Short mmCIF file of C-alpha atoms in Angstrom, two decimals:
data_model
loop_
_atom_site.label_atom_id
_atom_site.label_comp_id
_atom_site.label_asym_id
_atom_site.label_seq_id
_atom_site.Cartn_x
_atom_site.Cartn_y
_atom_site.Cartn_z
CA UNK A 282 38.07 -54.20 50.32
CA UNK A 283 36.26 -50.98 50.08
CA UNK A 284 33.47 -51.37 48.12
CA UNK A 285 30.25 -52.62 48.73
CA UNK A 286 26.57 -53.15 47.22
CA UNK A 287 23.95 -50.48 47.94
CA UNK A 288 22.01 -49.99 44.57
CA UNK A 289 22.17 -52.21 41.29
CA UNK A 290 20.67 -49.01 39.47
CA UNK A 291 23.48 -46.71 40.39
CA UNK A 292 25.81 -49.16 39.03
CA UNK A 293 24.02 -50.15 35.91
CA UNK A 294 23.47 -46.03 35.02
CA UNK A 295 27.32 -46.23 35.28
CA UNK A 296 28.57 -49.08 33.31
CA UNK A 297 27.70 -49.46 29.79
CA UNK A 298 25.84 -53.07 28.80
CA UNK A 299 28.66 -55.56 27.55
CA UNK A 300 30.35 -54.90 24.11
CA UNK A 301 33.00 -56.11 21.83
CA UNK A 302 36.40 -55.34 23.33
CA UNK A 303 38.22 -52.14 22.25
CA UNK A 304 41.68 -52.61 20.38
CA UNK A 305 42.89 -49.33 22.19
CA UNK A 306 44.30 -49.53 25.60
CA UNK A 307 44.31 -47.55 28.78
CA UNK A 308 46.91 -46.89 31.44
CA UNK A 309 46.39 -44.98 35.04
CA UNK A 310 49.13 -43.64 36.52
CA UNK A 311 49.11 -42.44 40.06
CA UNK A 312 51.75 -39.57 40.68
CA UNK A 313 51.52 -40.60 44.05
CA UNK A 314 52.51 -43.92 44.35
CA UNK A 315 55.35 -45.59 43.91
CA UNK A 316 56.31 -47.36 40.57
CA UNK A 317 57.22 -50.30 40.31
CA UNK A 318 56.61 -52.81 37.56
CA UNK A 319 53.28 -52.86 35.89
CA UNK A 320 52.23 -56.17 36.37
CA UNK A 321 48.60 -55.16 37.15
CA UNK A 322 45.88 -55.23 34.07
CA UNK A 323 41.88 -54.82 35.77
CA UNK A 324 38.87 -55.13 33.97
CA UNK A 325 36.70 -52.47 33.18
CA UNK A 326 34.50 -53.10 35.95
CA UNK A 327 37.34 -52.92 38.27
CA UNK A 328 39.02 -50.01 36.80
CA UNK A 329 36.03 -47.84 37.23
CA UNK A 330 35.62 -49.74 41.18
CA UNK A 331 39.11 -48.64 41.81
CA UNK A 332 38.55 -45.24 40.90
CA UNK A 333 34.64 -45.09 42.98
CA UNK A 334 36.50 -45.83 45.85
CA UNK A 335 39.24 -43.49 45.85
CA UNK A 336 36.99 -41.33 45.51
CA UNK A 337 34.52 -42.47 48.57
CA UNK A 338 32.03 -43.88 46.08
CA UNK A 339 32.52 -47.25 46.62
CA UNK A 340 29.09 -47.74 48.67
CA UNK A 341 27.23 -47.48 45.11
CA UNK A 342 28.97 -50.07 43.46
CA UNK A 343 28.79 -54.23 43.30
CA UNK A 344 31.42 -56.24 43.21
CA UNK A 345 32.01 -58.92 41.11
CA UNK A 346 34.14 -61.91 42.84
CA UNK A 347 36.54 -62.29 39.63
CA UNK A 348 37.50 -58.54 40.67
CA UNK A 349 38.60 -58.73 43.81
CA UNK A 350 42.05 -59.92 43.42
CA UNK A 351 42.98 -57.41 41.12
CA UNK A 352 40.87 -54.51 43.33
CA UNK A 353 43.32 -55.79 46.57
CA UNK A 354 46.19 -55.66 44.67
CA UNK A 355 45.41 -51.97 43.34
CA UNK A 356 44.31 -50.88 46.99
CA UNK A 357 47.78 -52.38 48.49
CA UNK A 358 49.70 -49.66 45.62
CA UNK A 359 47.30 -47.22 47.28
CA UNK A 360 48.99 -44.63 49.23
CA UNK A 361 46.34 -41.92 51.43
CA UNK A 362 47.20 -38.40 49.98
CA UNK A 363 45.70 -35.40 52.15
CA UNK A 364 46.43 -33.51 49.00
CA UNK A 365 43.43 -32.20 46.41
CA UNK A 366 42.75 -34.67 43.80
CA UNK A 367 43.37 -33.98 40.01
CA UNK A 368 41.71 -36.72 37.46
CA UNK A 369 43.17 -36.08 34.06
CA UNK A 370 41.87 -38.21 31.06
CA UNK A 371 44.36 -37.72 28.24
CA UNK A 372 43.19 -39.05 24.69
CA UNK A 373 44.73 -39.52 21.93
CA UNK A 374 48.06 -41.05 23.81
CA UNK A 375 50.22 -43.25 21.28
CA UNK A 376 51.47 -45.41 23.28
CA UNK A 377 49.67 -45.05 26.72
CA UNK A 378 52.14 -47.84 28.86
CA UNK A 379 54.89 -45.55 27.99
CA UNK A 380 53.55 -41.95 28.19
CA UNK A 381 56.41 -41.29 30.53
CA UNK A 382 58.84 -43.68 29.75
CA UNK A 383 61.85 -40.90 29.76
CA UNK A 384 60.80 -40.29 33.76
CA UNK A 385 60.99 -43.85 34.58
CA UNK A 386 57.57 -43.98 35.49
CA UNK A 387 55.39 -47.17 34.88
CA UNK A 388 51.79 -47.12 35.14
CA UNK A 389 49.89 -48.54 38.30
CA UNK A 390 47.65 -50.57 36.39
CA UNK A 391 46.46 -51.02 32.58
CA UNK A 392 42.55 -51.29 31.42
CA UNK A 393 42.08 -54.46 29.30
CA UNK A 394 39.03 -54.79 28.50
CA UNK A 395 35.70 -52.49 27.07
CA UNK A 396 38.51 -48.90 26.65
CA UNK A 397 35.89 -47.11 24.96
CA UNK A 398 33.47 -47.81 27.39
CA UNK A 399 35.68 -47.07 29.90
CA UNK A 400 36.92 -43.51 28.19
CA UNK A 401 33.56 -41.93 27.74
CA UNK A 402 31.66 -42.52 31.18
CA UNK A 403 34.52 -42.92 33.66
CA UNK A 404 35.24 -39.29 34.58
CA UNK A 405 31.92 -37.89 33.23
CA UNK A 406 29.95 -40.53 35.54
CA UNK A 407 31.89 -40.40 38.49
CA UNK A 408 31.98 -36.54 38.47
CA UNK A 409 28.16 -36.24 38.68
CA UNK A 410 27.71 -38.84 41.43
CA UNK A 411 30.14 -36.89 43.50
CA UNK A 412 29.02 -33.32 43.09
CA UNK A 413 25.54 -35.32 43.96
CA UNK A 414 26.62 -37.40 47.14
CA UNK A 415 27.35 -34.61 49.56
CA UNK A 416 25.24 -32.03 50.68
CA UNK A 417 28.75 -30.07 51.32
CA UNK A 418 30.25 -29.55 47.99
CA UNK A 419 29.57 -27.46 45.11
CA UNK A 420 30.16 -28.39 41.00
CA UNK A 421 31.40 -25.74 38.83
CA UNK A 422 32.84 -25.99 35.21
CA UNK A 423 35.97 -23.86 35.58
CA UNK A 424 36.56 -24.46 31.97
CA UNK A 425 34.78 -26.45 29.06
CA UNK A 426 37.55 -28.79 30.06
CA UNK A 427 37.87 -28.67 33.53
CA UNK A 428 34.84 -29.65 36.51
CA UNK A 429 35.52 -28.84 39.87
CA UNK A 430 33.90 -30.59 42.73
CA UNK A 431 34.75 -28.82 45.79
CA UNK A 432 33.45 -27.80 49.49
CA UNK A 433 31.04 -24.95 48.78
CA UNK A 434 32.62 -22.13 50.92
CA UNK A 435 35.49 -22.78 48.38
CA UNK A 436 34.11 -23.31 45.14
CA UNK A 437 33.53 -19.68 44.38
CA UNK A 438 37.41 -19.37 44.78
CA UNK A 439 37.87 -21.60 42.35
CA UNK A 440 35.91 -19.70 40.13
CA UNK A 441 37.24 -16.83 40.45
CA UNK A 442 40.19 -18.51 39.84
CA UNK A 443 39.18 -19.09 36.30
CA UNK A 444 37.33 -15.77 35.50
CA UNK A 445 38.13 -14.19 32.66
CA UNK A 446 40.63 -17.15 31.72
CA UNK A 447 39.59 -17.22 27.97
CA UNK A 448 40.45 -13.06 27.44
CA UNK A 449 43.77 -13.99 30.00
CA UNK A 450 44.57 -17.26 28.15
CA UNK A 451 45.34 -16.30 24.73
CA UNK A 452 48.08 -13.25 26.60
CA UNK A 453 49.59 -15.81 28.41
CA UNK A 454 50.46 -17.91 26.04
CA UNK A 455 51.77 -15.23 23.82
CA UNK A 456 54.24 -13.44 26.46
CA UNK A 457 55.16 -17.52 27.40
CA UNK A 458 55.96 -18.51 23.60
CA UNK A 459 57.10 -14.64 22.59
CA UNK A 460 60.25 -13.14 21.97
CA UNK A 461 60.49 -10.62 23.99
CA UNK A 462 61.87 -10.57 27.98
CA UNK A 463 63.59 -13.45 27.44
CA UNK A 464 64.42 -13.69 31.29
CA UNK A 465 60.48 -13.46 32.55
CA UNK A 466 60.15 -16.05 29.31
CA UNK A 467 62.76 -18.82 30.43
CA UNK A 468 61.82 -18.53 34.28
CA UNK A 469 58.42 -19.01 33.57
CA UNK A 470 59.60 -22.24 31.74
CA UNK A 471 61.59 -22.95 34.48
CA UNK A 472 58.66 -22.77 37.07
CA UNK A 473 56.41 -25.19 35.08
CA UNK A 474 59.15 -27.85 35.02
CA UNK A 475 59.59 -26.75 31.46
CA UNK A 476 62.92 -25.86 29.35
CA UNK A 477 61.99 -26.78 25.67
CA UNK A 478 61.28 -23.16 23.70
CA UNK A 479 60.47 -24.81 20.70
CA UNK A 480 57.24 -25.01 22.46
CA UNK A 481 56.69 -21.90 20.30
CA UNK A 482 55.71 -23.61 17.14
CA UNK A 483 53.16 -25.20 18.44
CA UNK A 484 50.07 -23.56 17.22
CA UNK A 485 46.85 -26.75 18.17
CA UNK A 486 44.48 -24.09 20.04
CA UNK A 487 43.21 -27.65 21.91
CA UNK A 488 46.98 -28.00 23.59
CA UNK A 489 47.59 -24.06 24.02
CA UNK A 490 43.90 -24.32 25.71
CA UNK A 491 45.11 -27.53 28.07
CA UNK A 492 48.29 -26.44 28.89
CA UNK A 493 46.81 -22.77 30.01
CA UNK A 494 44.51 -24.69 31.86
CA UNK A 495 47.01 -26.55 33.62
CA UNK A 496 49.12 -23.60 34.24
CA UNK A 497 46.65 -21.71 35.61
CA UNK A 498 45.45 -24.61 38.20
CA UNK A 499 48.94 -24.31 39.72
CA UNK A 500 48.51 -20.66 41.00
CA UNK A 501 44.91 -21.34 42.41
CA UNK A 502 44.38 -21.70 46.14
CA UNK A 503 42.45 -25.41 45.86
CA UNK A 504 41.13 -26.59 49.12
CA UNK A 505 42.10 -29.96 50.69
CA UNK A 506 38.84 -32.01 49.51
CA UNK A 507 38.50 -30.78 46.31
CA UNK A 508 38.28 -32.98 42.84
CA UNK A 509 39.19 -31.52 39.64
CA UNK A 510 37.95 -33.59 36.39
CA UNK A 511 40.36 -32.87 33.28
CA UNK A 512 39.08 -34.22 29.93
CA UNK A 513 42.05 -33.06 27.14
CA UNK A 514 42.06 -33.84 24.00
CA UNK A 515 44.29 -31.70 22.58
CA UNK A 516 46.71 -34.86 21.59
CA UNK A 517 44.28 -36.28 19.64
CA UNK A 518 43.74 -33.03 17.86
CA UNK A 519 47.75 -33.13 17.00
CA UNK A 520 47.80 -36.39 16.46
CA UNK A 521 44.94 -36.41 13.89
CA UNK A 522 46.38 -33.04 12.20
CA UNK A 523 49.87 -33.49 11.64
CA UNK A 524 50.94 -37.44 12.97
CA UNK A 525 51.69 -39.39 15.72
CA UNK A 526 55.41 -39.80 14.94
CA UNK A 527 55.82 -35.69 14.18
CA UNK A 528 58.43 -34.18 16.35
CA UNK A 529 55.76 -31.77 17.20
CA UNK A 530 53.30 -34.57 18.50
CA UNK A 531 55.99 -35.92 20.67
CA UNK A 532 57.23 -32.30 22.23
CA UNK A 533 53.01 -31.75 22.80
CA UNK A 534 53.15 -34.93 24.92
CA UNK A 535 56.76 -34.16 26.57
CA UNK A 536 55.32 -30.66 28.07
CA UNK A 537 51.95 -32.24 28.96
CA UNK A 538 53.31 -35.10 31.11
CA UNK A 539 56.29 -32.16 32.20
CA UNK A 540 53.38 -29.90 33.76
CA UNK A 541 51.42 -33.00 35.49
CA UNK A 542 54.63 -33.85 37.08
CA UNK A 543 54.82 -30.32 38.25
CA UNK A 544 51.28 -30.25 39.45
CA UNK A 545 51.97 -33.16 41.32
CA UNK A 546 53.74 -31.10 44.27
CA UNK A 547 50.61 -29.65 44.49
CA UNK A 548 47.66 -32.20 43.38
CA UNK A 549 47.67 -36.05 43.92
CA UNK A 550 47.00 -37.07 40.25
CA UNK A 551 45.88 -39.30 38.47
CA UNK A 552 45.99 -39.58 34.49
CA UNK A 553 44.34 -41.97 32.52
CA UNK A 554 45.96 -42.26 29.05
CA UNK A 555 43.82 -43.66 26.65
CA UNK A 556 45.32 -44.98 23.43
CA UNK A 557 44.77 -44.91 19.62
CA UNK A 558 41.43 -46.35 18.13
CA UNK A 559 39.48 -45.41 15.37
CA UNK A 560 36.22 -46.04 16.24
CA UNK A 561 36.84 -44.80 19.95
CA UNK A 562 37.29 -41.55 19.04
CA UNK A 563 35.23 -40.93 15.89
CA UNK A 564 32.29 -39.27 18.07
CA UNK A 565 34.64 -37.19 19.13
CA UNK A 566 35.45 -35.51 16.21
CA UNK A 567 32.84 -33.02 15.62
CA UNK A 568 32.92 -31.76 19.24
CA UNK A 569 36.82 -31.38 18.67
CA UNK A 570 36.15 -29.53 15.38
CA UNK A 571 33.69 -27.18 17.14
CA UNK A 572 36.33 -26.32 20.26
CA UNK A 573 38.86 -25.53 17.90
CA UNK A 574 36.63 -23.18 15.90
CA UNK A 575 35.50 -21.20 19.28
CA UNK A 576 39.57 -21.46 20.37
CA UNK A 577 40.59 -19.95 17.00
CA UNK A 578 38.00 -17.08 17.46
CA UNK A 579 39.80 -15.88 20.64
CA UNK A 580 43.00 -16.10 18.97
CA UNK A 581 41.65 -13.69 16.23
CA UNK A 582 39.74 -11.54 18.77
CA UNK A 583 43.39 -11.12 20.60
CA UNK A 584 45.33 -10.61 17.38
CA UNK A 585 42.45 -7.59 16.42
CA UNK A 586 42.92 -6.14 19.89
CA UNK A 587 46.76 -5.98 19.43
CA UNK A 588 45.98 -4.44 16.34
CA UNK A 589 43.63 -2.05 16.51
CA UNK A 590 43.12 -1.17 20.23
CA UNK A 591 42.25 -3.78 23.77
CA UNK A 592 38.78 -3.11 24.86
CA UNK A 593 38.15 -4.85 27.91
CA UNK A 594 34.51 -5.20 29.56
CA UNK A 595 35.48 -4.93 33.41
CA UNK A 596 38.86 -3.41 35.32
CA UNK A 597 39.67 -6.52 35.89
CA UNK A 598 39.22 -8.48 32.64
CA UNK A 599 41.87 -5.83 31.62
CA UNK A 600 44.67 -6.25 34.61
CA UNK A 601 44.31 -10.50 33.46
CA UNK A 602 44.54 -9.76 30.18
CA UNK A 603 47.22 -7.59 30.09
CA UNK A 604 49.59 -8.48 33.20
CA UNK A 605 48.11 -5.57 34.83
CA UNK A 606 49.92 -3.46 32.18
CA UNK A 607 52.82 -5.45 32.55
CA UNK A 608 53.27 -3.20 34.94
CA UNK A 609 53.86 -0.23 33.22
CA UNK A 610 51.18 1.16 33.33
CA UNK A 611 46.83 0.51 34.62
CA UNK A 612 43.87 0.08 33.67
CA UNK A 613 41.86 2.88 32.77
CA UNK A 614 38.17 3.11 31.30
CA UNK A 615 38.86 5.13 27.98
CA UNK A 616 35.23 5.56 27.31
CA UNK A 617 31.92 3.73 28.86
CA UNK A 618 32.30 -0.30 28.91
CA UNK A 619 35.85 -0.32 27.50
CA UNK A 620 39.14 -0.51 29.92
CA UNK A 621 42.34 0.28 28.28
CA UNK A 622 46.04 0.50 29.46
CA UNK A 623 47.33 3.66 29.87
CA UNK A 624 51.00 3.25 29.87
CA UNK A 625 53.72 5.35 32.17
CA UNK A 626 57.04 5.85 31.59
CA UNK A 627 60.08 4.26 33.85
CA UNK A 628 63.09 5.79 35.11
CA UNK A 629 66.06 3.34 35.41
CA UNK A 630 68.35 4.58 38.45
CA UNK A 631 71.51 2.87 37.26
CA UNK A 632 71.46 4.03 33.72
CA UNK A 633 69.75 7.33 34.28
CA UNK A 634 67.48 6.26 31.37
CA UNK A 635 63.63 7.03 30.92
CA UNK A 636 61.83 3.89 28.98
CA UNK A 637 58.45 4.76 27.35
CA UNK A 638 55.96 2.14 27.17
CA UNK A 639 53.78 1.24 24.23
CA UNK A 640 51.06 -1.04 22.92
CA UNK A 641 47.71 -2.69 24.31
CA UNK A 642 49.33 -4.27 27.24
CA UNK A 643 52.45 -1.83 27.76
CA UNK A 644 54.89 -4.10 26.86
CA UNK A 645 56.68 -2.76 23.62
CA UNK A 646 59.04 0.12 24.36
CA UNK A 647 57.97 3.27 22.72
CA UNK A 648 60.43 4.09 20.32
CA UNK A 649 58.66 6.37 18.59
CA UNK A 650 60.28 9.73 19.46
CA UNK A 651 63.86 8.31 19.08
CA UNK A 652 62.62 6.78 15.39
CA UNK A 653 61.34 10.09 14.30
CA UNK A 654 64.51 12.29 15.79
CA UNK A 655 66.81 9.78 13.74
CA UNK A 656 64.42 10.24 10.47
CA UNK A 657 63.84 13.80 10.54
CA UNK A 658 67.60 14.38 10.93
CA UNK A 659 68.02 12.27 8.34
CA UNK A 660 65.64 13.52 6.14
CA UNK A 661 67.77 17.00 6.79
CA UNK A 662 70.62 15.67 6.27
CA UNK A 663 69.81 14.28 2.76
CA UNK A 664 68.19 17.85 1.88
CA UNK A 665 70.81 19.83 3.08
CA UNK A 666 73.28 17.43 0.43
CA UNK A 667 70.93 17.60 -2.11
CA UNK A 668 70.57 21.19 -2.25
CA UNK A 669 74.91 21.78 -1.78
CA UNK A 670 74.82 19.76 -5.23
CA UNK A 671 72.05 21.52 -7.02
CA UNK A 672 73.96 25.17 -6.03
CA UNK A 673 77.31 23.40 -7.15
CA UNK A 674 76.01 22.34 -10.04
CA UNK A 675 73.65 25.56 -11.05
CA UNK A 676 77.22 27.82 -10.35
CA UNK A 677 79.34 25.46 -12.73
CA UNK A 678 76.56 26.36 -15.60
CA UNK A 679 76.42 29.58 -15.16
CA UNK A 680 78.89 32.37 -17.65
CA UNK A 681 82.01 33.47 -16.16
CA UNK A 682 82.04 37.19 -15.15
CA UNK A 683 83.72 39.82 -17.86
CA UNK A 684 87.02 40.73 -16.13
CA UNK A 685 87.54 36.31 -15.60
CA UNK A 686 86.20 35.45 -19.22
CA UNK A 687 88.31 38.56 -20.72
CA UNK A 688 91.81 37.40 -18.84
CA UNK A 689 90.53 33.73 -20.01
CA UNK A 690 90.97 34.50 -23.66
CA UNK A 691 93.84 36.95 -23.51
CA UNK A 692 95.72 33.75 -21.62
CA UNK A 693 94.20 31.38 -24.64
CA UNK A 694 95.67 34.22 -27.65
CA UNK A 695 99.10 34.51 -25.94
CA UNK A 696 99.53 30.67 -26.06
#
């Protein structure tokens, strides 16, 4: 057994004061660990002890004897990962026990008691008190999702990581759902552990915004002892909109738990899905309202650049934006404060073929010389006909010539 007393304060700032038991529920799976029956269900004062000391926070925290039966059971599932830790708190789950049922996956333990207590400090709490216990590691919010808690001489990595992700975001998500290069398309699929296109009609900014997220977390360079802190609630914004028993709700949930089991060659993680309750996520409505309101602004920001012109702050805002180009092309700073792509043509060896390049991100072939060829010839084409029936028809009308109309009406008297 891990944890120990040090401070009654620490643990009381933590833990909320008693309250009438929650009718949702809460299940933590560890990608981890094995998975065997879940036949462990901790208290909320466990629960959150479990989690202090995996992550080395155990010295701040009492424990209660009617706890430590359940804590040595959870600590003998435990298995030492030297991997970089990823906390994910899911909301808005339907039926947490079986989030992923179609993997064969059971959950390591459920929460039984005090959910909504348990939902809103858990990750929020224990983030804080471990960007505050080492003079080592540096906090950053690498999204209004995402906190990273991370040895300092690597934090700024992270960053990085994550700069510009809003303008980079909204361009990745339309080249993974669009319908063009179907072969970049389907292998990007393929390298998220994802195969379902119909991915494309989802259109929750909240999900589009979490999944990004969590795409974006597998290409970063994360050092060993680093903790990421995932709050999504972009189920609970689906679920709320449209239904828990939509086909769309159930894909959403599908392509989140497919991408956490991707992560999980990567990450050890651990997701807490917390279940349906009215009252438990109430407060959370206006904050959810609000994100999708500044996630629906990008959107429309994205759709005006693709309209009327990209205009990119920095060099680099406009190579993540834009795929640099898609490579067809860089980034060049049309006038002072705006980058733009300035697309190049490409030669094709094989098919001795020249491809022109159009668009704010170079990725629509520029057809435009071809079009106008085929409807200027056309054009000619229906001239020159027009005008070959006008002369046939003006030389019909007009009188025959004397010699013609005289040998016309000798040929009519004779008859």
């Amino acid at each position: 057994m891990r944890a120990s007393f040090l401070g009654s304060g620490v643990l009381s700032a933590l833990l909320i004061p008693a309250c009438a038991a929650s009718s949702a529920s809460a299940a933590v799976y560890e990608l981890s660990h094995s998975h065997g029956a879940n036949d462990v269900s901790a208290s909320f004062k466990a629960s959150q002890l479990y989690f202090a000391d995996k992550l080395d926070l155990g010295d701040f925290f009492v424990v209660d004897e009617s706890d430590i039966e359940t804590l040595n059971k959870l600590h003998h599932k435990e298995i030492e990962s030297s991997r970089p830790k990823l906390l994910i708190e899911l909301r808005g789950v339907d039926t947490p026990s079986d989030f992923f049922e179609s993997q064969g996956l059971a959950p390591t333990f459920s929460v039984k008691d005090h959910v909504k207590a348990f939902a809103d400090n858990t990750v929020h709490k224990l983030a804080s008190m471990l960007a505050s216990n080492s003079d080592n590691s540096g906090a950053a919010h690498l999204t209004k999702e995402i906190k990273a808690v991370a040895p300092k001489e690597s934090i700024s990595e992270l960053k990085e990581s994550f700069h510009q992700f809003e303008d980079t975001m909204v361009a990745a998500w339309k080249q993974f759902t669009g319908k063009s290069d179907h072969h970049k398309r389907d292998q990007r699929l393929l390298d998220l552990g994802l195969q379902d296109s119909g991915l494309k009609l989802v259109n929750d900014k909240n999900f589009i915004n979490d999944l990004a997220s969590l795409m974006n977390l597998k290409a970063c360079d994360v050092a060993e002892k680093s903790v990421l802190f995932v709050k999504s609630m972009s189920l609970l914004s689906i679920g709320r909109k449209i239904g828990y028993d939509t086909k769309t709700y159930k894909l959403s949930k599908k392509a989140l738990g497919d991408v956490l089991l991707e992560l999980q060659k990567k990450f050890d993680v651990t997701i807490i899905a917390v279940g349906l309750d009215s009252v438990l996520h109430e407060d959370q409505q206006a904050a959810l309202e609000k994100r999708n309101a500044e996630l629906e602004s990008l959107f429309t920001t994205f759709d005006k650049r693709t309209t009327s012109g990209a205009c990119f702050s920095d060099e680099e805002a406009c190579n993540k934006a834009t795929s640099n180009c898609s490579s067809h092309g860089s980034c060049k700073e049309s006038k002072k404060g705006c980058w733009q792509c300035a697309c190049k043509a490409t030669y094709d060896k094989e098919k001795s073929k020249t491809t022109k390049w159009s668009g704010f991100d170079c990725g629509k072939k520029d057809i435009s010389a071809t079009a106008h060829l085929l409807l200027w010839t056309s054009v000619g084409l229906i001239l020159s006909l027009a005008a070959g029936v006008r002369l046939l028809t003006s030389i019909g009308n007009d009188p025959l010539p004397g010699v013609l109309e005289a040998a016309t009406q000798v040929k009519k008297t004779s008859q």
